PDB file of C-alpha atoms in Angstrom:
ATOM      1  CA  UNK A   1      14.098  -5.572 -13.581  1.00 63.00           C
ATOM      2  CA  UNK A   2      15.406  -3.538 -10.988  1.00 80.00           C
ATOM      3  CA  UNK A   3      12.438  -2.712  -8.503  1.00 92.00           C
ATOM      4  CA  UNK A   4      11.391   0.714  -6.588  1.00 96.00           C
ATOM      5  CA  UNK A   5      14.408   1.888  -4.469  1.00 96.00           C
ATOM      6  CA  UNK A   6      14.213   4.378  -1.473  1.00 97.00           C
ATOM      7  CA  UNK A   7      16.638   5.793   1.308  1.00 96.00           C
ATOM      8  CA  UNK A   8      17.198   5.887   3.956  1.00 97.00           C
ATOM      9  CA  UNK A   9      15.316   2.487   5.039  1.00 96.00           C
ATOM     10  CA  UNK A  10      15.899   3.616   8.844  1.00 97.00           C
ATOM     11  CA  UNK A  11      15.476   7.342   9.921  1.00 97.00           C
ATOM     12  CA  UNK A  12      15.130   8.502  13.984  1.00 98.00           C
ATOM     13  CA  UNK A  13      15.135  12.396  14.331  1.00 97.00           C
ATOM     14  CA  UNK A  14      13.666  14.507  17.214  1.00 97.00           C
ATOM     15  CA  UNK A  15      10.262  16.805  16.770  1.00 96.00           C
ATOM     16  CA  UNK A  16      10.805  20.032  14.961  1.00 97.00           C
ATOM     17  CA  UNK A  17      13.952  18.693  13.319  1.00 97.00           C
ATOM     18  CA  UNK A  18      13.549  18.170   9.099  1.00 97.00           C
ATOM     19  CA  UNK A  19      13.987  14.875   7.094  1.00 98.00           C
ATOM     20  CA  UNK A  20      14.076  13.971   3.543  1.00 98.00           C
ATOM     21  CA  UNK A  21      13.447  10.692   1.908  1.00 98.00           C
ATOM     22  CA  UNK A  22      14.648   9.436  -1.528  1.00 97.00           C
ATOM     23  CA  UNK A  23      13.079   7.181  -3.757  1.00 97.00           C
ATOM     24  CA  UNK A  24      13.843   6.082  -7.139  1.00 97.00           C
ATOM     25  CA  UNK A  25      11.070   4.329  -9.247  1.00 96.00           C
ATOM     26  CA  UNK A  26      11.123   1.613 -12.083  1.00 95.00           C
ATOM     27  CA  UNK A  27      12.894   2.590 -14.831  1.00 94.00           C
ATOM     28  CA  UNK A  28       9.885   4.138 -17.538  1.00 92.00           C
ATOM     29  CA  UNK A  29       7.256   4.634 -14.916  1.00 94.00           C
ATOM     30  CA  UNK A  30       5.359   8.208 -15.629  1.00 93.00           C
ATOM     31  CA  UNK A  31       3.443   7.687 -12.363  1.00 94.00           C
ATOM     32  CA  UNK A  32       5.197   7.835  -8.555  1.00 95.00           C
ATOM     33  CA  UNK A  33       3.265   8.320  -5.276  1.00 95.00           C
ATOM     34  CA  UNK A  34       4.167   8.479  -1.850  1.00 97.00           C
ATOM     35  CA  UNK A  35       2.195   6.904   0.712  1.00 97.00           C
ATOM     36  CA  UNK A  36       2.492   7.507   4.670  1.00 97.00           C
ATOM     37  CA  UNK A  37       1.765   3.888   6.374  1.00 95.00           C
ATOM     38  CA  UNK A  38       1.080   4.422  10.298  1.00 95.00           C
ATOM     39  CA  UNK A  39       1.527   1.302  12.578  1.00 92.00           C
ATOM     40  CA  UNK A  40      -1.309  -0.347  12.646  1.00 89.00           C
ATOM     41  CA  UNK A  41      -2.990   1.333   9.326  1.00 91.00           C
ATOM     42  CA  UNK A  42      -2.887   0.860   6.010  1.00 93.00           C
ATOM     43  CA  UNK A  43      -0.931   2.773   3.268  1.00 95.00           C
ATOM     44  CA  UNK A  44      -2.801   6.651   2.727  1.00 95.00           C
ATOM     45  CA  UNK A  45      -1.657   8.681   0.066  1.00 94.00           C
ATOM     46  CA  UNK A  46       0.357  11.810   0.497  1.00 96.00           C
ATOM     47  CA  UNK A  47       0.962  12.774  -3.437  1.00 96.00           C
ATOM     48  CA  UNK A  48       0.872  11.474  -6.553  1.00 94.00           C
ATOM     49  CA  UNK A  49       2.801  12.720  -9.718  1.00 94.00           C
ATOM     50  CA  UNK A  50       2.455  11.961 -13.197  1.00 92.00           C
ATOM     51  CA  UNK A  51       5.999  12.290 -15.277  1.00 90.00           C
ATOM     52  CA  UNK A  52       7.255  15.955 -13.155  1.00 86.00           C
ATOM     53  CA  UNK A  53       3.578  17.241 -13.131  1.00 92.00           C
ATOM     54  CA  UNK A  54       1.380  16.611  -9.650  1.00 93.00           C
ATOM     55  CA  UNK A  55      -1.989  15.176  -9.876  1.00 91.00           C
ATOM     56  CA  UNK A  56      -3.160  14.630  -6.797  1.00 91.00           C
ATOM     57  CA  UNK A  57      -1.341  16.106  -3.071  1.00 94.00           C
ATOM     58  CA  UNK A  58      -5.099  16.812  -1.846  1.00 92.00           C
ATOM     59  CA  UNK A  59      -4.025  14.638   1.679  1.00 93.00           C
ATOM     60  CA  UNK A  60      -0.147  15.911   1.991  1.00 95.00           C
ATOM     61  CA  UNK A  61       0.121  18.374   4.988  1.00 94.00           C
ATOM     62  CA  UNK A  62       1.256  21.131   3.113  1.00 94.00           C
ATOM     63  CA  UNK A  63       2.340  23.324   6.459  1.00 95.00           C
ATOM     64  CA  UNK A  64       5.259  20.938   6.884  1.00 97.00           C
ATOM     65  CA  UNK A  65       5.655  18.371   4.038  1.00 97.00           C
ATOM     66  CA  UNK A  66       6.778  19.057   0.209  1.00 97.00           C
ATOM     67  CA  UNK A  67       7.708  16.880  -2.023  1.00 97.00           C
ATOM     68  CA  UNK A  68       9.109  17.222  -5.807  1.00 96.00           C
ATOM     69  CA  UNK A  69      10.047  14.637  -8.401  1.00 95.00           C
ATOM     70  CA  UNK A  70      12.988  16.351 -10.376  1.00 82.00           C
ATOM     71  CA  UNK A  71      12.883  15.604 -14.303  1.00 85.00           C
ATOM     72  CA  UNK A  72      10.159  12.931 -13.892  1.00 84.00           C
ATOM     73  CA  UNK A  73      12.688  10.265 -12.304  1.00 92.00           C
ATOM     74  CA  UNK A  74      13.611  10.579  -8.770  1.00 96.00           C
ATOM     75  CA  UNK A  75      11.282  12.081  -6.064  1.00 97.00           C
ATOM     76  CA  UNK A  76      12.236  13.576  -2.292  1.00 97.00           C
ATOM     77  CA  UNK A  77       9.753  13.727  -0.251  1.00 98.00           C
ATOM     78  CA  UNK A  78      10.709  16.261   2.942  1.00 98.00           C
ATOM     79  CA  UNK A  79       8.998  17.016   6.140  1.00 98.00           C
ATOM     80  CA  UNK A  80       9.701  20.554   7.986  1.00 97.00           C
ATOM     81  CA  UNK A  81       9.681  20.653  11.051  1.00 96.00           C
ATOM     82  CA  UNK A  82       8.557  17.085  12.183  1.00 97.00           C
ATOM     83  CA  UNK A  83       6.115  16.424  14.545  1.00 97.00           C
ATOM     84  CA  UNK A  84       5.366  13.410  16.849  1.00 97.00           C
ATOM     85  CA  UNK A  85       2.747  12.400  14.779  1.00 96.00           C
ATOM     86  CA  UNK A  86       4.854  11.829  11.808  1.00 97.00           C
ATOM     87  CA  UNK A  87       6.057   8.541  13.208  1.00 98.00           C
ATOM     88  CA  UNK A  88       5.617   6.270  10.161  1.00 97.00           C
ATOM     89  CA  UNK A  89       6.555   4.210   7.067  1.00 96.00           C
ATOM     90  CA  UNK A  90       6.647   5.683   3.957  1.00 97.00           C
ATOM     91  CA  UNK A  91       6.306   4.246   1.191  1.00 97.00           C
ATOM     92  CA  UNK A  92       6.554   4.863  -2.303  1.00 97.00           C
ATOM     93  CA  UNK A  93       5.297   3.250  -5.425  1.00 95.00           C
ATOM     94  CA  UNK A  94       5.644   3.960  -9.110  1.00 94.00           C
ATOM     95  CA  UNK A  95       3.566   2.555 -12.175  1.00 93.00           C
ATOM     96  CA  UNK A  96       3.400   3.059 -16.136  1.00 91.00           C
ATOM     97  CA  UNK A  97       0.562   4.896 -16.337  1.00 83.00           C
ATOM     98  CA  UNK A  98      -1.582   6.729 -13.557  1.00 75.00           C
ATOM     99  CA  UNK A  99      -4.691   7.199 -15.683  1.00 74.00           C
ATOM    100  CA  UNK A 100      -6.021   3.430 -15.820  1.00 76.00           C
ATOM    101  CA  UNK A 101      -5.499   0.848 -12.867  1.00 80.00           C
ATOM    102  CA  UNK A 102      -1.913  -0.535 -13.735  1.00 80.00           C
ATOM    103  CA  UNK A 103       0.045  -2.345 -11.324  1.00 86.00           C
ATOM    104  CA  UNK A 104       1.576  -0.762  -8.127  1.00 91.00           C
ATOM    105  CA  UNK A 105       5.298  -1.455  -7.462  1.00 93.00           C
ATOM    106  CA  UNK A 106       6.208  -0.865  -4.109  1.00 94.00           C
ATOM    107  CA  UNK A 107       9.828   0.013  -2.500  1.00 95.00           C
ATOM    108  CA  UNK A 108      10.464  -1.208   0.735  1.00 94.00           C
ATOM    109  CA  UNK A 109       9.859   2.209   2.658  1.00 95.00           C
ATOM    110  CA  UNK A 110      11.690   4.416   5.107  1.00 97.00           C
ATOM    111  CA  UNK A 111      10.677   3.424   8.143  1.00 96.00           C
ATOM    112  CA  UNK A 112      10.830   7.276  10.876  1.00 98.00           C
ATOM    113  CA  UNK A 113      10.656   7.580  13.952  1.00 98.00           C
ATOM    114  CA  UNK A 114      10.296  11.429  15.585  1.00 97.00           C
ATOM    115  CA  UNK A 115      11.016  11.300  19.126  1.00 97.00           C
TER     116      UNK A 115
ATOM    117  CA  UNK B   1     -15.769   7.799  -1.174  1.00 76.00           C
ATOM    118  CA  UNK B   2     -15.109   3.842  -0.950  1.00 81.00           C
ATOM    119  CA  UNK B   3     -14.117   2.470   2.204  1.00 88.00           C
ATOM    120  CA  UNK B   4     -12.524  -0.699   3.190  1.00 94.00           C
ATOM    121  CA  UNK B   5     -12.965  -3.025   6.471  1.00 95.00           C
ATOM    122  CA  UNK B   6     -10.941  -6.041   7.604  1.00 97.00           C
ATOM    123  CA  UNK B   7     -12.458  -7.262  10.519  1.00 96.00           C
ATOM    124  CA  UNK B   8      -9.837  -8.865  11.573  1.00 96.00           C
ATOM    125  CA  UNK B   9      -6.138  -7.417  13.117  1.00 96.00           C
ATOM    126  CA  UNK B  10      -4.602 -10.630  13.257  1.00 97.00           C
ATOM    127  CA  UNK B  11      -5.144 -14.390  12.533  1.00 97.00           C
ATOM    128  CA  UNK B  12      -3.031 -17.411  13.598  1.00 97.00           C
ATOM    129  CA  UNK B  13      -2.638 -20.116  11.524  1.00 97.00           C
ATOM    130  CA  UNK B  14      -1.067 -23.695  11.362  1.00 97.00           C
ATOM    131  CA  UNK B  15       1.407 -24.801   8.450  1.00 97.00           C
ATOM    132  CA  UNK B  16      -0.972 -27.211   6.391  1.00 97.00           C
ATOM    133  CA  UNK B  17      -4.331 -25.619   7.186  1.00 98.00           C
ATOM    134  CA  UNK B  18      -6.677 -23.290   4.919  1.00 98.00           C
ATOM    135  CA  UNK B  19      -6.895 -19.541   5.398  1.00 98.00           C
ATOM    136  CA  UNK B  20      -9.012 -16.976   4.924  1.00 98.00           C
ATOM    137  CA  UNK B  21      -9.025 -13.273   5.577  1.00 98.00           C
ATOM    138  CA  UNK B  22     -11.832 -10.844   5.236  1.00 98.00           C
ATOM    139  CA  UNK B  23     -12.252  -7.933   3.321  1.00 97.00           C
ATOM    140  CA  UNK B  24     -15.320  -5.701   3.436  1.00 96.00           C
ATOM    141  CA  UNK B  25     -15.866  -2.510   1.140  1.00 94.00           C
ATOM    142  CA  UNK B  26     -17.684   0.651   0.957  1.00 90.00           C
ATOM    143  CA  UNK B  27     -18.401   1.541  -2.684  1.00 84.00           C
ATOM    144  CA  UNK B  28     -21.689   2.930  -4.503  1.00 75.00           C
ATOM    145  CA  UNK B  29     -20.907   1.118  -7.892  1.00 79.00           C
ATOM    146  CA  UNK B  30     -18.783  -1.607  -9.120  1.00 79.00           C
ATOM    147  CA  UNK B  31     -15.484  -1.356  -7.381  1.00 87.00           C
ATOM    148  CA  UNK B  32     -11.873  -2.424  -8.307  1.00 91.00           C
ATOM    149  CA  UNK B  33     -10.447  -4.790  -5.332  1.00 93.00           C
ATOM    150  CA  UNK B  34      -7.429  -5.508  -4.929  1.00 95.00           C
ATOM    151  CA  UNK B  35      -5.218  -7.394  -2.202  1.00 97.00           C
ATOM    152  CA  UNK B  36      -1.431  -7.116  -1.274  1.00 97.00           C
ATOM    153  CA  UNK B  37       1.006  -8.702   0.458  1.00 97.00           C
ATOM    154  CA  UNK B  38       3.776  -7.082   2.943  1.00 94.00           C
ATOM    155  CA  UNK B  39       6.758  -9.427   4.239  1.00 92.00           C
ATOM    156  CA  UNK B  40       8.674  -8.090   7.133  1.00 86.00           C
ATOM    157  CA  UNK B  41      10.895  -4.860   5.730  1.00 82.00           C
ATOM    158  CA  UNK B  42       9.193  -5.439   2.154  1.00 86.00           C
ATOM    159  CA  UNK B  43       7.334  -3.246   0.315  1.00 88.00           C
ATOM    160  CA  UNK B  44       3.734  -4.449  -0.632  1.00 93.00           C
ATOM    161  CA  UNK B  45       3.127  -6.837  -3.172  1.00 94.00           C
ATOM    162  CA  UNK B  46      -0.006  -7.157  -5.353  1.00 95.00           C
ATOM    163  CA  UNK B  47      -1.070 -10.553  -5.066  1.00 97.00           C
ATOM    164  CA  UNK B  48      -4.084 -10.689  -7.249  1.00 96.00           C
ATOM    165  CA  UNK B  49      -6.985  -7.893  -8.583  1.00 94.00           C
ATOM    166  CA  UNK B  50     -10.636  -7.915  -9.579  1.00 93.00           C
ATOM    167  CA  UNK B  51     -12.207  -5.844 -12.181  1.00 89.00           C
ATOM    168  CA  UNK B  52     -14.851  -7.072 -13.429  1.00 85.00           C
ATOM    169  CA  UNK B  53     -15.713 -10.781 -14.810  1.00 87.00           C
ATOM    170  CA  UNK B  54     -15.628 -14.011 -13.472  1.00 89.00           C
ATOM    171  CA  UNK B  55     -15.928 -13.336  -9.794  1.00 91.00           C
ATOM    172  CA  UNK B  56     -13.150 -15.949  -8.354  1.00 96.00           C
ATOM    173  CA  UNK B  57      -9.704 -14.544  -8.951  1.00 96.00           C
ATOM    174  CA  UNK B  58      -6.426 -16.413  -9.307  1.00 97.00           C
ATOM    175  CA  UNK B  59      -3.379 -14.802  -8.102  1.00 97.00           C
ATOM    176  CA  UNK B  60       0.392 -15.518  -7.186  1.00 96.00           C
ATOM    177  CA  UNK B  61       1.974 -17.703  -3.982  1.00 95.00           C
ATOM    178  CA  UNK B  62      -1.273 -19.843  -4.343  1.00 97.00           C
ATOM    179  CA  UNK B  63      -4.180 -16.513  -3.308  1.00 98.00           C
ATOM    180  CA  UNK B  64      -7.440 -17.194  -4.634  1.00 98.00           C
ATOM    181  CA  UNK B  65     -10.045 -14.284  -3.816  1.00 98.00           C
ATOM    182  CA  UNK B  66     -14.179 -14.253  -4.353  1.00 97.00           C
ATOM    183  CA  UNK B  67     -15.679 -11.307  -5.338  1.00 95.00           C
ATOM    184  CA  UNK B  68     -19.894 -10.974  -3.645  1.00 94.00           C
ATOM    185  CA  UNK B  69     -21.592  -8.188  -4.711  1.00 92.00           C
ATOM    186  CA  UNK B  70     -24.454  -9.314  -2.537  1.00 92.00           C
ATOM    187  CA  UNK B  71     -21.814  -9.105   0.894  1.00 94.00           C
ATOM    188  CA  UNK B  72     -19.880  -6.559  -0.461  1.00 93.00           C
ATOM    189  CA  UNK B  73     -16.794  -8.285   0.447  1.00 95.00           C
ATOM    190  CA  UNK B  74     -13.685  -9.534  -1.869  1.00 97.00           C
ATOM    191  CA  UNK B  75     -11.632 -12.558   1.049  1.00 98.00           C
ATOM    192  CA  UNK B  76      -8.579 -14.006   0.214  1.00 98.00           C
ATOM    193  CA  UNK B  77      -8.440 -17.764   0.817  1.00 98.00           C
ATOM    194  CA  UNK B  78      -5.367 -20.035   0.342  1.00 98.00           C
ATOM    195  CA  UNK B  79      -6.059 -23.624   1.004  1.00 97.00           C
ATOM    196  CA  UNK B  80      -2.704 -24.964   2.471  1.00 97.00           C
ATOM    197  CA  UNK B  81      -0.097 -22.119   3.978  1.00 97.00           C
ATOM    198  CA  UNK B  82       3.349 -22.316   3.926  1.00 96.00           C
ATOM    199  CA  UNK B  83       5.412 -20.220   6.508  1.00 96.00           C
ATOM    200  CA  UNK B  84       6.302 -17.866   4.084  1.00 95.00           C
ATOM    201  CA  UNK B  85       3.129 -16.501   3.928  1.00 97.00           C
ATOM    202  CA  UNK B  86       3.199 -15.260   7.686  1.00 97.00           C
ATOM    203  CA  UNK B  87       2.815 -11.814   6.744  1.00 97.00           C
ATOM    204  CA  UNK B  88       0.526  -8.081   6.712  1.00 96.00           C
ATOM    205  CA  UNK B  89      -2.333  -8.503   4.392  1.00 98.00           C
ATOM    206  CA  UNK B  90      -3.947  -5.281   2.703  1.00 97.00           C
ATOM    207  CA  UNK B  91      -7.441  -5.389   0.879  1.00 97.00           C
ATOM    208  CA  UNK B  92      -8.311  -2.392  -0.983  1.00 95.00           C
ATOM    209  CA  UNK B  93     -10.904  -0.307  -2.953  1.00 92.00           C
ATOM    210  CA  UNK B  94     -10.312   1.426  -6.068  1.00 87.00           C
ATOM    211  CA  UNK B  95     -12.656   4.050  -7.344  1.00 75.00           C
ATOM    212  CA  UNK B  96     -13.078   5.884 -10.622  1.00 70.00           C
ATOM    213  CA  UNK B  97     -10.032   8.045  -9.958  1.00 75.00           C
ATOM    214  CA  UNK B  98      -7.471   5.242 -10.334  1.00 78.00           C
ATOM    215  CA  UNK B  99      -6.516   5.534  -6.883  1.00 84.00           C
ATOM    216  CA  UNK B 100      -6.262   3.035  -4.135  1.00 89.00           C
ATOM    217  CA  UNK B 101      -8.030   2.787  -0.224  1.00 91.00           C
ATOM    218  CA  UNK B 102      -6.281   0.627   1.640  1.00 94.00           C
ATOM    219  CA  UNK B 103      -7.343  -1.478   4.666  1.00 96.00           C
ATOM    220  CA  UNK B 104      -5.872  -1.463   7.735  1.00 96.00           C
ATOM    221  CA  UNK B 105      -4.168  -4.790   7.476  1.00 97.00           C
ATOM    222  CA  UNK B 106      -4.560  -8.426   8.982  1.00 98.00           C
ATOM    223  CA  UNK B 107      -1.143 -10.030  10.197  1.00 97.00           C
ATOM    224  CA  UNK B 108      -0.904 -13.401   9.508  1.00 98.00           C
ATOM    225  CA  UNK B 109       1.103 -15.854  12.057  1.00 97.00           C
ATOM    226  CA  UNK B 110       1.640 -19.221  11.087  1.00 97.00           C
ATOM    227  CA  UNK B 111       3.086 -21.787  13.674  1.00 96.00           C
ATOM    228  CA  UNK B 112       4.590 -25.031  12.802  1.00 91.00           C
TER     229      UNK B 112
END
C-alpha cells in the first residue's frame, strides 16, 4: 500500500515570501492532519480534517496559514507571508477514521527553512 | 489538557546492550499512550500503543513498553539494539478527543 506522500521534501524561502506544501494521504483515509514539527520539539497540530469538512484548526495561525483539502483527497497547506519562526517540518498524517484512536500514517514531511 | 515529558534529549547506546527511554504524562484519567519512531528523513512510525489492559505492550522492531499508573509513565525498553534503531523517539498522550500530544523526542545514538 502506497504510504502518505508530500512535496516538496526540501523548501528554503526568505521571510514575508509565501509557500505551499502538498500532501497526498492513503488511499480511503477520511481523516488528514497537518502537524508543524520544530527542531528540537515534537509534532503539534496545525489542522485536522475529516473527508473535506475541518474539525479541529484551533492551533493553525490563521493571520498567515490556510490550508484546504480539495474533494476529501489531497490537502495544501500554505503559509502567507512567512515569518522566521516558521522554520520547521511539517508533517502530515492521514487515518480511516478521526473519531476513535486509529492508526497514524505519517509522510515524510517538508522540511522549510525561512531565512 | 494531557501533557507529556521525556526527560531525556538524547541517549547513547552500544550495539548489543538494553535500552530504555522515558516517558512521563500529564493526564487526569486513563490515558491512551502511544510511542513512535522517526528514522532520518522518515516520517514517524507507530511502534506500539496502550489502551487499556494488560499493562506490558508488545510492538514492532522488538519495542516492548510498561504502562504504571502509579508513576504515570509509559518507557519503551528494547533488550538488545541493532543500529537501525539509532533514531528520534516520540511518546505521546491521547485524550478523549482522539487527538495526539507529542513529546519532545529522545535521539537515540548507537555506536558499534
Amino acid at each position: 500500500e502506497a504510504g502518505v506522500a508530500q512535496s516538496p521534501r526540501y523548501k528554503i524561502i526568505e521571510k514575508r515570501q509565501s509557500v505551499a506544501f502538498w500532501c497526498n494521504p492513503i488511499s480511503g483515509h477520511a481523516t488528514l492532519y497537518w502537524y508543524q514539527q520544530i527542531l528540537g520539539q515534537g509534532p503539534k497540530l496545525l489542522i485536522q480534517f475529516q473527508n473535506n469538512g475541518v474539525v479541529d484548526d484551533s492551533q493553525l495561525p490563521k493571520d498567515r496559514f490556510s490550508a484546504e483539502r480539495l474533494k476529501g483527497v489531497d490537502s495544501t497547506l500554505k503559509i502567507q507571508p512567512a515569518k522566521l519562526e516558521d522554520s520547521a517540518v511539517y508533517l502530515c498524517a492521514s487515518s480511516l477514521d478521526g473519531s476513535s484512536y486509529n492508526e497514524q500514517f505519517f509522510g515524510p514531511g517538508t522540511r522549510l527553512t525561512v531565512l | 489538557a494531557q501533557s507529556v515529558t521525556q526527560p531525556d534529549i538524547h541517549i547513547t547506546v552500544s550495539e548489543g546492550a538494553s535500552l530504555e527511554l522515558r516517558c512521563n504524562y500529564s493526564y487526569g484519567a486513563t490515558p491512551y499512550l502511544f510511542w513512535y519512531v522517526q528514522s532520518p528523513g522518515q516520517g514517524l512510525q507507530l511502534l506500539l500503543k496502550y489502551f487499556s489492559g494488560d499493562t506490558l505492550v508488545q510492538g514492532i522492531k522488538g519495542f516492548e513498553a510498561e504502562f504504571k499508573r502509579s508513576q504515570s509513565s509509559f518507557n519503551l525498553r528494547k533488550p538488545s539494539v541493532h543500529w537501525s534503531d539509532a533514531a528520534e523517539y516520540f511518546c505521546a498522550v491521547g485524550a478523549g478527543d482522539y487527538k495526539l500530544s507529542f513529546g519532545a523526542g529522545t535521539t537515540v545514538t548507537v555506536r558499534a
